[in-house]
Amino acid sequence: MTAMSHATAASTVVSAKSLGLTFQTADGPVTALTGVDLSVEKGDFVSFIGPSGCGKTTFLRVIADLERPTSGTITVNGMTPEEARRRRAYGYVFQAAALYPWRTIEKNIALPLEIMGYSKADQKARIERTLDLVNLSGFGKKYPWQLSGGMQQRASIARALAFDADLLLMDEPFGALDEIVRDHLNEQLLKLWAATRKTICFVTHSIPEAVYLSTKIVVMSPRPGRVTDVIESPLPKERPLGIRETPQFLEIAHRVREGLRAGHSYEEHA
Amino acid sequence: MGKASFLRDRLLPIGTVLVALVAVWYVFVVVLNAPFERDQAARAGGTIGFMELLPKTMAQERPVLPAPHQVFAELWDTTVNKAVTSRRSLVYHAWITLSATLLGFAMGAALGILLAIAIVHNRAMDRSLMPWVIASQTIPILAIAPMIIVVLNAVGISGLMPKALISTYLSFFPVVVGMVKGLRSPEQIQLDLMHTYNASSAQTFWKLRWPASMPYLFTSLKVAIAISLVGAIVGELPTGAVAGLGARLLAGSYYGQTVQIWAALFMAAAVAALLVIVVGFAHSLVLKRMGARA
Ligand SMILES: Nc1ncnc2c1ncn2[C@@H]1O[C@H](COP(=O)(O)OP(=O)(O)OP(=O)(O)O)[C@@H](O)[C@H]1O
Ligand SMILES: [Mg+2]
């Protein structure tokens, strides 16, 4: 019994219990999250979907120890988020690429490696490998402004992949990109996830994107931000782009849409 | 950009303004210096016609306003025609002032940067230091410059250092203000990124705050170097210094040598322009190395 619970604890990456966060603002308190119960297992690809302002970013920031919850508990790799951050447990991809403009792409990828004290030779190898992973080989010497928005976003993903964190937190990384680039990056991200065996928490506004990528879809609704549905995806791990036309896919997408609609009607009657 | 457009876009407008300024200057030379010539004529018991008066207003020994060509003749004579080690060489005096300027600027920039770092990293420093920094600049420099020099002389410090300290006093201010702004210029998302890496404050400083502040640093250094020169000149005034541009200005006004005063003023302006250009050059060099758009 104890052995078993120990085993589950070891494979649970994020565990939130009745988590709440209320911001104190000049216009009074804003409840960004309330009563969130969620666990993310090792190797999961979890998507967070919901209307604007439902607390998706806030939840990711709580995992990353960029915000402190005001109620409930949360553990990351069985530790407090702060301990996990101190052990560099995760890579964070922000909604904007947030590359440092005075550094070349390879220097940007080297930034976390320099901070974490990787050797020069190791840095070089990792830069090469991650640039290749996001299809940016040959662009290492360019400055961010010389790259398109999609390329910059891929560079920021490479930066989060360069060091050994098993958890990847991604906040609408492809939000600003067009359909075609997005499809392409989704496919690449799935390949990367399969190759690296990382756990990924991924925020999106797109239902097809969430269904295509995830093993678990967390549907959220606003005012106050909470989880309304958690859908375990029955789709196989191997997912060609064509899977998005299968009945199974459409069925999950339908359930996500229903969940979102339920959240919206709450908003209208509130 | 071709040669023709350089001529049209840069040289032509600047040249036009220059010609206009010189013309206005000559008009004022005639107007301001004419009373003296009329006095002279009256004293001799006659009157003087305009055509006779005109060349005389431009060739006085001690004019109220010297003519441009007189000033440039003096400049030529005291730079090209004198050995640079000579006391009569304006280059010699400019160097005396320049050395105090550069020393004061270096100390002012260093002090300004250090204060800005303290202010940005420490709330108590922000609250306690910033008001003093601002208060320091409300005291007229002309009022405290003599005191600084007298006090330092009393403890046996004289020569270059007192002048440099006045430069420092003036030049640290724009650097503090600019660098506080620059070190605080990184966006929240860039700071959050450092936080996710669990970066130390030293790492955040060297890898984020410092590079982000470079444009602000150089903008404030351009102001600082110009007022460092002002500080050094002001520092030469109350001591009755025997060398330096300030000493030339003072000596000129003692003896009514307006041509000498104006020549010294032009030399000071040229030195200031040169210093600002050098800082500007360093600015573009650094930004280029930091990958700024060409
Ligand atoms: N620092 C803050 N201070 C005050 N209120 C905040 C802060 N950050 C977020 N909020 C509020 O918390 C709520 C949730 O914000 P959050 O950014 O998590 O939403 P989101 O789901 O990521 O929205 P979007 O899809 O638009 O990015 C919003 O009502 C927002 O106004
Ligand atoms: Mg968001």
XYZ file of C-alpha atoms and ligand atoms in Angstrom:
596
model
C 0.000 0.000 0.000
C 2.660 2.515 1.034
C 4.898 1.251 -1.732
C 2.146 1.850 -4.272
C 1.327 5.373 -3.127
C 5.041 6.067 -3.182
C 5.191 4.866 -6.782
C 2.344 7.166 -7.846
C 3.940 10.078 -6.038
C 7.165 9.502 -7.943
C 5.441 9.643 -11.311
C 3.234 12.637 -10.527
C 4.893 15.770 -11.841
C 2.328 18.403 -10.881
C -0.283 17.911 -8.201
C -2.678 20.735 -7.300
C -5.273 20.405 -4.536
C -8.086 22.965 -4.188
C -5.671 25.567 -5.450
C -6.783 29.194 -5.460
C -5.160 32.486 -6.301
C -6.631 35.922 -5.721
C -4.784 39.005 -6.936
C -5.123 42.102 -4.790
C -5.502 44.933 -7.268
C -6.290 48.623 -6.941
C -9.876 47.843 -8.017
C -10.281 45.159 -5.362
C -9.498 41.446 -5.340
C -9.487 39.476 -8.629
C -9.930 35.740 -8.276
C -7.815 34.224 -11.057
C -8.084 30.615 -9.884
C -10.337 28.780 -7.480
C -10.657 25.169 -6.377
C -8.302 23.716 -8.963
C -7.663 19.993 -8.467
C -5.360 18.539 -11.040
C -2.544 16.095 -11.412
C -0.116 15.816 -14.272
C 1.685 12.498 -14.635
C 5.170 11.949 -15.958
C 5.196 11.886 -19.760
C 1.774 13.560 -20.070
C 1.039 16.162 -22.691
C -1.550 18.335 -20.975
C -3.329 21.146 -22.797
C -5.101 23.973 -20.986
C -7.914 25.515 -22.966
C -10.471 28.152 -22.059
C -11.614 31.679 -22.805
C -9.402 34.665 -22.187
C -8.946 35.505 -18.514
C -9.791 32.044 -17.145
C -6.417 31.723 -15.432
C -4.421 29.512 -17.794
C -1.339 31.687 -17.668
C -1.761 32.143 -13.947
C -1.827 28.386 -13.370
C 1.342 27.899 -15.408
C 2.991 30.730 -13.524
C 2.051 29.102 -10.217
C 3.731 25.866 -11.326
C 6.777 27.925 -12.306
C 6.872 29.782 -8.968
C 6.307 33.081 -10.753
C 3.105 33.544 -8.706
C 2.228 32.263 -5.211
C -1.154 30.615 -4.644
C -3.312 32.160 -1.932
C -5.060 28.918 -0.985
C -4.705 25.169 -1.460
C -1.499 23.269 -2.155
C 0.607 22.466 -5.160
C 3.666 20.288 -5.597
C 6.040 20.033 -8.533
C 8.082 16.810 -8.647
C 6.892 16.275 -5.059
C 8.427 19.573 -3.916
C 7.154 23.101 -3.489
C 7.276 25.090 -6.732
C 10.071 27.189 -5.267
C 12.249 24.166 -4.528
C 11.498 22.802 -7.972
C 12.471 26.105 -9.551
C 15.691 26.199 -7.558
C 16.465 22.747 -8.938
C 15.651 23.985 -12.443
C 12.889 21.438 -12.850
C 11.207 23.083 -15.828
C 11.702 25.082 -18.998
C 9.231 27.882 -19.608
C 8.186 29.095 -23.050
C 6.452 32.449 -22.755
C 3.697 33.670 -25.032
C 6.212 36.131 -26.534
C 9.588 34.757 -27.612
C 11.413 37.015 -25.098
C 14.769 36.576 -26.799
C 17.441 39.019 -25.674
C 17.974 41.300 -28.681
C 21.697 41.800 -28.047
C 22.381 38.070 -28.205
C 22.530 35.952 -31.345
C 20.190 32.967 -31.526
C 22.884 30.577 -30.326
C 23.858 32.965 -27.546
C 20.197 33.144 -26.520
C 20.063 29.373 -26.313
C 23.318 29.447 -24.375
C 21.834 31.846 -21.792
C 20.336 29.209 -19.453
C 23.378 26.990 -20.026
C 25.754 29.789 -18.960
C 23.647 30.471 -15.883
C 23.492 26.821 -14.941
C 27.208 26.375 -15.436
C 27.384 23.927 -18.340
C 30.865 23.549 -19.838
C 31.678 25.393 -23.062
C 31.926 22.170 -25.048
C 28.638 20.904 -23.642
C 27.000 24.236 -24.441
C 28.122 23.995 -28.043
C 26.809 20.473 -28.450
C 23.464 21.333 -26.869
C 23.014 24.462 -28.972
C 23.643 22.453 -32.120
C 21.283 19.683 -31.061
C 18.380 21.934 -30.022
C 18.731 24.176 -33.088
C 18.445 21.034 -35.171
C 15.451 19.886 -33.116
C 13.484 23.049 -33.945
C 14.747 23.184 -37.564
C 16.866 26.268 -37.117
C 20.285 24.856 -37.978
C 22.306 27.533 -39.734
C 20.516 30.419 -38.005
C 22.620 30.337 -34.829
C 24.685 33.376 -35.760
C 21.662 35.553 -36.608
C 20.205 38.148 -34.290
C 16.523 37.803 -33.265
C 15.383 40.716 -35.449
C 16.735 38.908 -38.485
C 14.274 36.043 -37.940
C 10.541 35.787 -38.575
C 8.126 35.621 -35.634
C 7.703 31.859 -36.028
C 11.452 31.324 -36.124
C 11.891 33.457 -33.008
C 9.275 31.388 -31.214
C 11.065 28.185 -32.234
C 14.322 29.657 -30.960
C 12.658 30.305 -27.602
C 11.503 26.672 -27.552
C 15.063 25.570 -28.307
C 16.224 27.702 -25.382
C 13.789 25.915 -23.050
C 14.900 22.517 -24.365
C 18.627 23.135 -24.086
C 18.961 22.181 -20.427
C 17.897 19.013 -18.671
C 14.443 19.841 -17.357
C 11.860 17.074 -17.640
C 8.947 19.487 -17.520
C 8.141 21.936 -20.281
C 5.656 24.757 -19.603
C 4.419 26.425 -22.780
C 2.083 29.430 -22.742
C 0.411 29.783 -26.141
C 3.719 29.359 -27.917
C 2.098 29.314 -31.357
C -0.622 31.869 -30.625
C 0.628 34.497 -33.029
C 1.375 32.184 -35.956
C -0.604 31.334 -39.066
C -2.389 27.974 -39.542
C 0.255 26.410 -41.797
C 3.256 27.244 -39.658
C 1.219 26.196 -36.646
C 0.384 22.777 -38.131
C 4.017 22.273 -38.930
C 5.178 23.253 -35.456
C 2.496 21.084 -33.838
C 3.806 18.088 -35.744
C 7.368 18.939 -34.756
C 6.371 19.403 -31.141
C 4.772 15.964 -31.036
C 7.914 14.412 -32.502
C 10.023 16.271 -30.006
C 7.816 15.152 -27.139
C 8.077 11.546 -28.309
C 11.855 11.849 -28.681
C 12.576 13.584 -25.362
C 9.940 11.906 -23.152
C 9.321 15.225 -21.436
C 6.153 16.197 -19.589
C 4.487 19.135 -21.296
C 1.908 21.632 -20.037
C 0.612 23.586 -22.996
C -1.776 26.550 -23.065
C -3.823 27.140 -26.199
C -6.958 28.780 -27.511
C -7.337 26.341 -30.371
C -9.536 23.257 -29.947
C -7.931 21.268 -32.809
C -4.478 22.082 -31.481
C -5.397 20.903 -27.982
C -6.979 17.669 -29.215
C -4.215 16.936 -31.691
C -1.379 17.355 -29.200
C -2.668 16.178 -25.847
C -2.976 13.063 -23.795
C -5.052 15.135 -21.393
C -7.157 18.234 -22.049
C -8.029 20.569 -19.207
C -11.042 22.757 -19.994
C -11.241 25.938 -17.935
C -13.790 28.699 -17.525
C -13.520 32.244 -16.189
C -14.893 34.410 -13.383
C -13.664 32.834 -11.259
C -11.046 30.764 -13.116
C -11.642 27.059 -12.537
C -11.365 23.642 -14.180
C -14.676 22.480 -15.663
C -13.613 19.301 -17.436
C -10.573 17.052 -17.716
C -10.571 14.844 -20.806
C -8.213 11.881 -21.134
C -7.550 11.494 -24.823
C -7.976 7.968 -26.236
C -6.024 8.899 -29.382
C -2.907 6.826 -30.123
C 0.535 8.274 -29.471
C 1.398 8.166 -33.145
C -0.583 11.025 -34.695
C -0.284 11.989 -38.338
C -1.894 15.357 -39.205
C -4.690 13.419 -40.964
C -5.935 12.118 -37.613
C -7.794 15.400 -37.273
C -10.451 14.203 -39.731
C -11.208 10.920 -37.911
C -14.529 10.541 -36.027
C -12.695 9.848 -32.773
C -10.849 13.156 -33.035
C -14.021 15.066 -33.857
C -15.792 13.466 -30.927
C -13.164 14.703 -28.471
C -13.189 18.131 -30.105
C -16.965 18.169 -29.661
C -16.644 17.394 -25.968
C -14.099 20.179 -25.523
C -16.400 22.600 -27.339
C -19.312 21.587 -25.095
C -17.161 22.143 -22.030
C -16.167 25.598 -23.246
C -19.785 26.470 -24.036
C -20.902 25.443 -20.544
C -18.253 27.769 -19.117
C -19.485 30.604 -21.303
C -23.151 30.242 -20.352
C -22.094 30.553 -16.719
C -20.479 33.852 -17.627
C -23.645 35.120 -19.303
C -25.920 34.243 -16.387
C -23.558 35.510 -13.740
C 23.109 57.585 -50.115
C 25.225 59.124 -52.888
C 27.593 62.075 -52.725
C 25.093 64.447 -54.268
C 22.489 63.724 -51.626
C 25.067 64.086 -48.863
C 25.749 67.546 -50.238
C 22.075 68.356 -50.523
C 20.869 66.736 -47.296
C 23.645 67.598 -44.880
C 26.060 70.221 -46.128
C 23.547 72.572 -47.694
C 21.252 73.099 -44.672
C 24.139 73.305 -42.208
C 26.059 75.650 -44.520
C 23.027 77.887 -44.979
C 22.524 78.250 -41.241
C 26.223 78.949 -40.779
C 26.247 81.705 -43.409
C 23.145 83.253 -41.851
C 24.713 83.185 -38.380
C 27.917 84.817 -39.591
C 25.927 87.506 -41.393
C 23.919 88.284 -38.263
C 27.144 88.326 -36.282
C 28.676 90.963 -38.598
C 25.565 93.118 -38.294
C 25.869 93.044 -34.509
C 29.607 93.791 -34.739
C 28.823 97.034 -36.575
C 25.931 97.976 -34.307
C 27.720 97.240 -31.022
C 31.126 98.631 -31.902
C 29.929 101.805 -33.681
C 29.335 103.903 -30.513
C 33.023 103.620 -29.589
C 34.094 104.880 -33.033
C 31.562 107.748 -32.878
C 32.928 108.677 -29.421
C 36.469 108.698 -30.779
C 35.430 110.915 -33.676
C 33.499 113.251 -31.352
C 36.498 113.512 -29.055
C 38.622 114.494 -32.039
C 36.012 117.141 -32.766
C 34.367 115.717 -35.854
C 31.867 113.194 -37.111
C 32.369 109.946 -38.926
C 30.580 108.689 -42.015
C 29.123 105.208 -42.206
C 31.487 103.999 -44.915
C 34.442 105.177 -42.872
C 33.039 103.653 -39.668
C 32.311 100.260 -41.137
C 35.853 98.834 -41.459
C 36.898 100.399 -38.161
C 34.211 98.522 -36.203
C 35.765 95.316 -37.401
C 39.334 96.081 -36.492
C 39.188 97.367 -32.939
C 41.754 96.256 -30.379
C 39.133 95.652 -27.664
C 35.781 95.490 -29.396
C 32.529 94.968 -27.519
C 31.924 92.167 -29.983
C 34.887 91.016 -32.061
C 34.277 90.213 -35.719
C 34.402 86.556 -36.791
C 37.575 87.031 -38.772
C 39.289 88.601 -35.749
C 38.365 85.613 -33.612
C 39.595 83.187 -36.220
C 42.798 85.091 -36.728
C 43.377 84.845 -32.969
C 42.482 81.141 -32.996
C 44.886 80.543 -35.878
C 47.626 82.502 -34.218
C 47.300 80.767 -30.843
C 47.011 77.235 -32.190
C 48.995 76.877 -35.396
C 51.603 79.566 -34.836
C 52.539 78.629 -31.277
C 54.324 75.573 -29.957
C 51.801 73.439 -28.075
C 53.950 73.597 -24.940
C 53.897 77.377 -24.949
C 51.822 79.280 -22.420
C 50.524 81.357 -25.295
C 49.185 78.341 -27.128
C 45.477 77.740 -26.871
C 46.141 74.047 -27.490
C 48.196 73.979 -24.290
C 45.380 75.573 -22.316
C 42.792 73.314 -23.912
C 44.854 70.292 -22.878
C 45.028 71.479 -19.270
C 41.242 71.789 -19.191
C 40.724 68.572 -21.143
C 42.779 66.486 -18.710
C 40.682 67.732 -15.784
C 37.550 67.113 -17.838
C 38.494 63.531 -18.659
C 39.511 62.670 -15.113
C 36.328 64.247 -13.726
C 34.210 62.517 -16.338
C 35.731 59.124 -15.585
C 35.126 59.565 -11.876
C 31.627 60.969 -12.460
C 30.644 58.125 -14.761
C 31.975 55.520 -12.323
C 30.250 57.170 -9.369
C 27.016 57.532 -11.333
C 27.014 53.888 -12.385
C 27.778 52.666 -8.856
C 25.025 54.805 -7.342
C 22.559 53.602 -9.983
C 23.423 49.968 -9.225
C 22.883 50.594 -5.510
C 19.597 52.372 -6.142
C 18.246 49.663 -8.446
C 19.217 46.776 -6.173
C 18.235 48.206 -2.845
C 14.925 49.790 -1.919
C 16.365 51.639 1.057
C 19.036 53.121 -1.199
C 16.362 54.158 -3.669
C 14.477 56.039 -0.978
C 17.478 57.533 0.794
C 19.904 58.284 -2.037
C 17.752 59.573 -4.860
C 16.546 62.736 -3.057
C 20.160 63.631 -2.233
C 21.259 63.038 -5.784
C 18.595 65.434 -7.012
C 19.249 67.963 -4.231
C 22.934 68.026 -5.140
C 22.093 69.520 -8.514
C 19.941 72.321 -7.132
C 22.987 73.991 -5.572
C 24.520 76.383 -8.120
C 27.923 75.077 -9.089
C 29.314 78.620 -9.157
C 28.514 78.907 -5.451
C 30.253 75.752 -4.298
C 33.113 75.566 -6.778
C 35.231 78.155 -4.902
C 34.548 76.370 -1.610
C 35.564 72.999 -2.975
C 38.797 74.480 -4.253
C 39.578 76.374 -1.074
C 38.807 73.415 1.168
C 40.863 71.026 -0.951
C 43.721 73.485 -1.096
C 43.648 73.677 2.692
C 44.158 69.909 2.938
C 46.930 70.073 0.382
C 45.099 68.962 -2.756
C 45.555 71.311 -5.645
C 46.072 71.355 -9.388
C 44.152 68.869 -11.449
C 42.128 67.143 -8.740
C 39.928 69.996 -7.457
C 38.853 70.860 -11.011
C 38.199 67.209 -11.806
C 36.066 66.917 -8.665
C 33.871 69.771 -9.826
C 33.465 67.957 -13.145
C 32.595 64.819 -11.230
C 30.033 66.711 -9.175
C 28.268 67.837 -12.340
C 28.655 64.751 -14.487
C 27.592 61.969 -12.112
C 24.025 63.252 -12.113
C 22.907 62.465 -15.681
C 24.662 59.092 -15.392
C 22.751 58.157 -12.222
C 19.430 59.195 -13.701
C 20.092 57.511 -17.065
C 21.465 54.309 -15.575
C 18.659 53.910 -13.023
C 16.270 54.080 -15.948
C 18.453 51.785 -18.066
C 18.973 49.136 -15.389
C 15.215 49.115 -14.840
C 14.467 48.930 -18.564
C 14.249 45.103 -18.937
C 10.678 43.967 -19.422
C 8.952 41.814 -16.812
C 9.013 38.824 -19.148
C 12.810 39.100 -19.507
C 13.172 39.210 -15.720
C 10.742 36.294 -15.307
C 12.921 34.280 -17.668
C 15.925 34.821 -15.384
C 13.769 33.814 -12.423
C 12.822 30.524 -14.089
C 16.556 29.769 -14.454
C 17.043 30.541 -10.770
C 19.673 33.083 -11.815
C 21.551 34.968 -9.081
C 21.216 38.737 -8.950
C 24.786 39.046 -10.225
C 23.869 36.890 -13.239
C 20.684 38.874 -13.819
C 22.743 42.038 -13.633
C 25.498 41.038 -16.037
C 23.387 39.109 -18.502
C 20.268 41.269 -18.542
C 20.280 44.607 -16.736
C 23.721 45.761 -17.828
C 23.386 45.038 -21.573
C 19.830 46.406 -21.559
C 21.089 49.674 -20.071
C 23.741 50.397 -22.723
C 21.672 52.795 -24.873
C 20.731 54.731 -21.731
C 24.335 54.771 -20.524
C 25.708 56.301 -23.698
C 22.942 58.866 -23.974
C 23.721 60.067 -20.462
C 27.489 59.904 -21.072
C 27.071 62.360 -23.959
C 25.461 64.853 -21.595
C 27.952 64.047 -18.829
C 31.062 64.671 -20.912
C 29.804 68.051 -22.097
C 29.039 69.258 -18.575
C 32.316 67.791 -17.326
C 34.013 70.331 -19.570
C 31.838 73.086 -18.141
C 32.784 71.906 -14.654
C 36.496 71.975 -15.411
C 36.260 75.492 -16.859
C 34.223 76.712 -13.892
C 36.825 75.111 -11.627
C 39.519 77.259 -13.237
C 37.685 80.525 -12.683
C 37.762 81.087 -8.906
C 41.337 79.945 -8.312
C 42.921 82.521 -10.526
C 44.383 79.536 -12.285
C 47.231 80.375 -14.592
C 46.476 77.738 -17.188
C 43.400 76.263 -18.845
C 40.547 77.617 -20.926
C 38.879 79.014 -17.820
C 42.048 80.920 -16.974
C 42.123 82.324 -20.506
C 38.529 83.475 -20.149
C 39.273 85.103 -16.816
C 42.476 86.789 -17.992
C 40.664 87.985 -21.098
C 37.934 89.632 -19.080
C 40.430 91.245 -16.659
C 42.193 92.988 -19.481
C 39.191 93.525 -21.730
C 40.667 91.153 -24.306
C 37.383 90.231 -25.915
C 39.063 88.620 -28.894
C 40.917 86.274 -26.546
C 37.692 85.478 -24.676
C 35.876 84.586 -27.847
C 38.765 82.509 -29.101
C 38.776 80.578 -25.815
C 34.998 80.126 -26.064
C 35.318 78.711 -29.555
C 38.085 76.410 -28.437
C 35.868 75.180 -25.578
C 33.004 74.593 -27.994
C 35.298 72.678 -30.351
C 36.609 70.516 -27.500
C 33.022 69.849 -26.330
C 31.955 68.887 -29.839
C 34.948 66.587 -30.198
C 34.228 64.877 -26.870
C 30.555 64.355 -27.693
C 31.514 62.950 -31.097
C 33.967 60.524 -29.508
C 31.319 59.295 -27.044
C 28.810 59.046 -29.888
C 31.295 56.977 -31.855
C 31.830 54.632 -28.905
C 28.043 54.428 -28.625
C 27.501 53.229 -32.181
C 30.483 50.886 -31.906
C 29.071 49.194 -28.804
C 25.546 48.982 -30.224
C 26.895 47.478 -33.409
C 28.740 44.838 -31.421
C 25.472 44.152 -29.595
C 23.786 43.324 -32.890
C 21.738 46.468 -33.364
C 20.096 46.897 -36.743
C 22.445 48.611 -39.162
N -0.529 40.299 -12.032
C -1.865 40.370 -12.000
N -2.500 41.250 -11.214
C -3.843 41.313 -11.166
N -4.653 40.538 -11.867
C -4.102 39.623 -12.677
C -2.688 39.499 -12.798
N -2.409 38.523 -13.689
C -3.599 38.070 -14.109
N -4.629 38.723 -13.506
C -6.053 38.458 -13.685
O -6.278 37.091 -13.479
C -7.201 36.564 -14.419
C -6.573 35.407 -15.165
O -5.516 35.892 -15.968
P -4.644 34.937 -16.883
O -3.587 35.780 -17.500
O -4.211 33.772 -16.107
O -5.688 34.508 -17.995
P -5.471 33.597 -19.273
O -6.397 32.452 -19.159
O -4.042 33.291 -19.459
O -5.999 34.563 -20.420
P -5.479 34.685 -21.941
O -6.058 33.547 -22.667
O -6.070 35.985 -22.387
O -3.990 34.706 -21.907
C -7.593 37.733 -15.303
O -8.842 38.216 -14.846
C -6.521 38.746 -15.085
O -7.061 40.032 -15.187
Mg -2.533 33.881 -20.924
